[in-house]
Amino acid sequence: HEHRWGYLTALKICAICKTSVAKPSRSILIKILCKGTVPNTEPVQWGRKQDRKALAAYMEVSHAKHDLLEESKCGLFISSVAPHVSAFADVIVLYMLWAWCVGNDFVSWTPVDTYIKRIFCDAKFVLVMVPNCMLSLVM
């Protein structure tokens, strides 16, 4: 739950952007600021136990295609083309020294299903993708 909190907050980015700065929505603030407890349902427990196993399987398949890979925790990704869309990835897989591998894999496990998308990202910073697909650092 703690690991996914940023991801869950990113899912609410549209509501956050639409709320008034002068008089912000109280319910949105409560949902973001009050983390609550880890859900104790059987599916959540099962999913948390499978995270490392799923990543290991993904890396095994990826290593069959590429020699030099590196996995790293990932930071917030925001698109300036569609600022209401954002995401926190669980992991980013970096392809090193492979000029023909454009981009990196964005690996995200959600409560509903699994997505693997092509993006550019950095684990230490918040990056914004601008219309020409270049990245801009937001500090």
mmCIF file of C-alpha atoms in Angstrom:
data_model
loop_
_atom_site.group_PDB
_atom_site.id
_atom_site.type_symbol
_atom_site.label_atom_id
_atom_site.label_comp_id
_atom_site.label_asym_id
_atom_site.label_seq_id
_atom_site.Cartn_x
_atom_site.Cartn_y
_atom_site.Cartn_z
ATOM 1 C CA HIS A 1 0.000 0.000 0.000
ATOM 2 C CA GLU A 2 2.796 2.430 0.911
ATOM 3 C CA HIS A 3 4.656 1.474 -2.274
ATOM 4 C CA ARG A 4 1.572 2.183 -4.385
ATOM 5 C CA TRP A 5 0.438 5.393 -2.671
ATOM 6 C CA GLY A 6 2.006 7.672 -5.263
ATOM 7 C CA TYR A 7 0.437 5.591 -8.006
ATOM 8 C CA LEU A 8 -2.990 5.868 -6.391
ATOM 9 C CA THR A 9 -2.513 9.629 -6.049
ATOM 10 C CA ALA A 10 -1.559 9.822 -9.726
ATOM 11 C CA LEU A 11 -4.877 8.219 -10.615
ATOM 12 C CA LYS A 12 -6.601 11.191 -8.976
ATOM 13 C CA ILE A 13 -4.538 13.817 -10.848
ATOM 14 C CA CYS A 14 -7.485 14.972 -12.991
ATOM 15 C CA ALA A 15 -9.584 15.762 -9.912
ATOM 16 C CA ILE A 16 -6.587 17.412 -8.265
ATOM 17 C CA CYS A 17 -6.014 19.669 -11.290
ATOM 18 C CA LYS A 18 -9.685 20.682 -11.426
ATOM 19 C CA THR A 19 -10.071 21.587 -7.761
ATOM 20 C CA SER A 20 -10.012 25.257 -6.755
ATOM 21 C CA VAL A 21 -6.751 26.515 -5.267
ATOM 22 C CA ALA A 22 -8.670 29.072 -3.197
ATOM 23 C CA LYS A 23 -11.171 26.501 -1.923
ATOM 24 C CA PRO A 24 -9.885 22.968 -2.599
ATOM 25 C CA SER A 25 -12.188 19.990 -2.445
ATOM 26 C CA ARG A 26 -12.053 18.621 1.074
ATOM 27 C CA SER A 27 -12.795 15.051 -0.032
ATOM 28 C CA ILE A 28 -9.907 15.103 -2.525
ATOM 29 C CA LEU A 29 -7.513 16.414 0.114
ATOM 30 C CA ILE A 30 -8.602 13.745 2.592
ATOM 31 C CA LYS A 31 -8.140 10.975 0.004
ATOM 32 C CA ILE A 32 -4.637 12.196 -0.820
ATOM 33 C CA LEU A 33 -3.360 13.205 2.608
ATOM 34 C CA CYS A 34 -4.916 10.451 4.731
ATOM 35 C CA LYS A 35 -3.360 7.238 3.498
ATOM 36 C CA GLY A 36 -5.348 4.913 5.714
ATOM 37 C CA THR A 37 -4.364 1.324 6.301
ATOM 38 C CA VAL A 38 -3.277 -1.441 3.981
ATOM 39 C CA PRO A 39 -6.330 -3.241 2.589
ATOM 40 C CA ASN A 40 -6.390 -6.703 4.116
ATOM 41 C CA THR A 41 -8.288 -8.527 1.396
ATOM 42 C CA GLU A 42 -7.112 -11.838 0.008
ATOM 43 C CA PRO A 43 -6.567 -10.494 -3.570
ATOM 44 C CA VAL A 44 -4.423 -7.594 -2.260
ATOM 45 C CA GLN A 45 -2.315 -9.941 -0.123
ATOM 46 C CA TRP A 46 -1.867 -12.336 -3.056
ATOM 47 C CA GLY A 47 -0.857 -9.481 -5.376
ATOM 48 C CA ARG A 48 1.709 -8.103 -2.955
ATOM 49 C CA LYS A 49 3.287 -11.558 -2.633
ATOM 50 C CA GLN A 50 3.533 -11.901 -6.443
ATOM 51 C CA ASP A 51 5.237 -8.568 -7.255
ATOM 52 C CA ARG A 52 8.858 -9.764 -7.103
ATOM 53 C CA LYS A 53 7.997 -13.013 -8.872
ATOM 54 C CA ALA A 54 6.273 -11.129 -11.708
ATOM 55 C CA LEU A 55 9.196 -8.721 -12.102
ATOM 56 C CA ALA A 56 11.697 -11.606 -12.101
ATOM 57 C CA ALA A 57 9.715 -13.358 -14.862
ATOM 58 C CA TYR A 58 9.543 -10.135 -16.884
ATOM 59 C CA MET A 59 13.304 -9.562 -16.506
ATOM 60 C CA GLU A 60 14.034 -13.158 -17.524
ATOM 61 C CA VAL A 61 12.093 -12.707 -20.775
ATOM 62 C CA SER A 62 13.726 -9.308 -21.375
ATOM 63 C CA HIS A 63 17.242 -10.687 -20.778
ATOM 64 C CA ALA A 64 16.606 -13.201 -23.566
ATOM 65 C CA LYS A 65 16.235 -10.243 -25.974
ATOM 66 C CA HIS A 66 18.799 -7.812 -24.520
ATOM 67 C CA ASP A 67 22.210 -8.303 -22.902
ATOM 68 C CA LEU A 68 22.415 -5.198 -20.730
ATOM 69 C CA LEU A 69 19.380 -4.420 -18.606
ATOM 70 C CA GLU A 70 18.953 -2.560 -15.366
ATOM 71 C CA GLU A 71 15.829 -2.314 -13.242
ATOM 72 C CA SER A 72 15.118 0.651 -11.021
ATOM 73 C CA LYS A 73 12.251 2.086 -8.987
ATOM 74 C CA CYS A 74 10.533 4.823 -10.910
ATOM 75 C CA GLY A 75 9.227 8.328 -10.178
ATOM 76 C CA LEU A 76 6.158 10.271 -11.292
ATOM 77 C CA PHE A 77 5.468 10.510 -15.028
ATOM 78 C CA ILE A 78 3.325 13.390 -16.328
ATOM 79 C CA SER A 79 2.399 14.132 -19.947
ATOM 80 C CA SER A 80 2.096 17.836 -20.809
ATOM 81 C CA VAL A 81 0.071 16.906 -23.900
ATOM 82 C CA ALA A 82 -2.583 15.383 -21.629
ATOM 83 C CA PRO A 83 -1.799 16.782 -18.159
ATOM 84 C CA HIS A 84 -4.738 14.934 -16.609
ATOM 85 C CA VAL A 85 -2.899 11.685 -17.343
ATOM 86 C CA SER A 86 -0.090 10.721 -15.003
ATOM 87 C CA ALA A 87 1.315 7.603 -13.436
ATOM 88 C CA PHE A 88 3.717 6.276 -10.887
ATOM 89 C CA ALA A 89 5.454 3.211 -12.192
ATOM 90 C CA ASP A 90 6.494 0.378 -9.928
ATOM 91 C CA VAL A 91 9.706 -0.218 -11.859
ATOM 92 C CA ILE A 92 11.503 1.102 -14.908
ATOM 93 C CA VAL A 93 13.690 -1.205 -16.972
ATOM 94 C CA LEU A 94 16.635 0.579 -18.584
ATOM 95 C CA TYR A 95 18.146 -0.683 -21.830
ATOM 96 C CA MET A 96 21.822 0.261 -21.780
ATOM 97 C CA LEU A 97 24.048 0.581 -24.862
ATOM 98 C CA TRP A 98 21.351 -0.489 -27.296
ATOM 99 C CA ALA A 99 20.799 2.360 -29.764
ATOM 100 C CA TRP A 100 18.001 0.535 -31.557
ATOM 101 C CA CYS A 101 16.002 0.067 -28.347
ATOM 102 C CA VAL A 102 14.325 3.452 -28.181
ATOM 103 C CA GLY A 103 12.938 4.188 -24.732
ATOM 104 C CA ASN A 104 12.534 2.141 -21.635
ATOM 105 C CA ASP A 105 9.814 -0.135 -20.331
ATOM 106 C CA PHE A 106 7.362 1.247 -17.829
ATOM 107 C CA VAL A 107 6.197 -1.677 -15.697
ATOM 108 C CA SER A 108 3.108 -1.038 -13.636
ATOM 109 C CA TRP A 109 0.938 -3.478 -11.731
ATOM 110 C CA THR A 110 -2.553 -2.225 -10.925
ATOM 111 C CA PRO A 111 -5.361 -3.806 -8.895
ATOM 112 C CA VAL A 112 -7.280 -4.355 -12.153
ATOM 113 C CA ASP A 113 -4.681 -5.603 -14.618
ATOM 114 C CA THR A 114 -1.084 -5.272 -15.803
ATOM 115 C CA TYR A 115 0.301 -2.704 -18.242
ATOM 116 C CA ILE A 116 3.700 -2.455 -19.852
ATOM 117 C CA LYS A 117 4.093 0.808 -21.757
ATOM 118 C CA ARG A 118 6.919 2.560 -23.578
ATOM 119 C CA ILE A 119 7.959 5.807 -21.915
ATOM 120 C CA PHE A 120 11.020 7.797 -20.928
ATOM 121 C CA CYS A 121 11.461 8.262 -17.196
ATOM 122 C CA ASP A 122 13.884 8.760 -14.320
ATOM 123 C CA ALA A 123 13.574 7.300 -10.830
ATOM 124 C CA LYS A 124 14.879 10.363 -9.011
ATOM 125 C CA PHE A 125 12.905 13.178 -10.599
ATOM 126 C CA VAL A 126 9.469 14.155 -11.781
ATOM 127 C CA LEU A 127 9.644 14.357 -15.569
ATOM 128 C CA VAL A 128 7.192 15.943 -17.950
ATOM 129 C CA MET A 129 6.838 14.723 -21.538
ATOM 130 C CA VAL A 130 6.326 17.666 -23.887
ATOM 131 C CA PRO A 131 4.696 17.496 -27.368
ATOM 132 C CA ASN A 132 7.975 16.817 -29.212
ATOM 133 C CA CYS A 133 8.528 13.766 -26.941
ATOM 134 C CA MET A 134 11.401 15.429 -25.115
ATOM 135 C CA LEU A 135 11.526 15.375 -21.339
ATOM 136 C CA SER A 136 11.582 18.359 -19.060
ATOM 137 C CA LEU A 137 12.735 18.176 -15.436
ATOM 138 C CA VAL A 138 10.328 19.600 -12.876
ATOM 139 C CA MET A 139 11.864 20.413 -9.505
#
